[in-house]
């Protein structure tokens, strides 16, 4: 990340470095997937798809804002990539969770549900309600504005569920949770 801090935050170089790093991570995941058992590869492929969708959202945002000159806060084609990232990553994590904990873990589910509900309530009060009730914004803008915090809570809920499962916690697991 050191080279990233040496480049202006609004420059094309910064954007290329940032998205290049994400694509490099996706490539490493894709290459290392060969070492996984065949039954667990689909989750990793979904994770690569999520990273590609996020970079696609970034590229769309660069085109809309830097090339077309639209205001950065406007709803655009970039939101398709950004919002597609969430279900892809969430599904990948759920598949990993199912593989990690194939049986029932009611206590872990309860712990994760309590944490996600508390976070969801805060997000609902401070982000969802104000964005959903903003009548100056068109419907698609309100849906997109509500979609981001709702999907954040869903993704964090799944990550909390991963953390609360029983089992070993190797470095790779901790890195996955921290990255999420």
Coordinates of C-alpha atoms in Angstrom, one line a residue, residues 49-50 52-58 76-86 88 148:
X49 CA -16.5 -12.4 -9.4
X50 CA -17.3 -10.0 -6.5
X52 CA -14.3 -8.1 -10.6
X53 CA -17.8 -6.5 -10.1
X54 CA -16.3 -4.0 -7.7
X55 CA -13.5 -3.0 -10.1
X56 CA -16.2 -2.8 -12.9
X57 CA -18.1 -0.4 -10.6
X58 CA -14.9 1.7 -10.2
X76 CA -24.9 5.8 -12.5
X77 CA -24.0 2.6 -14.2
X78 CA -21.2 2.3 -11.7
X79 CA -23.8 1.3 -9.0
X80 CA -24.5 -1.9 -10.9
X81 CA -21.0 -3.1 -10.3
X82 CA -20.8 -1.9 -6.8
X83 CA -24.2 -3.4 -5.8
X84 CA -23.4 -6.7 -7.6
X85 CA -20.4 -7.0 -5.4
X86 CA -22.5 -7.6 -2.3
X88 CA -21.6 -12.3 -4.9
X148 CA -25.7 0.2 0.1

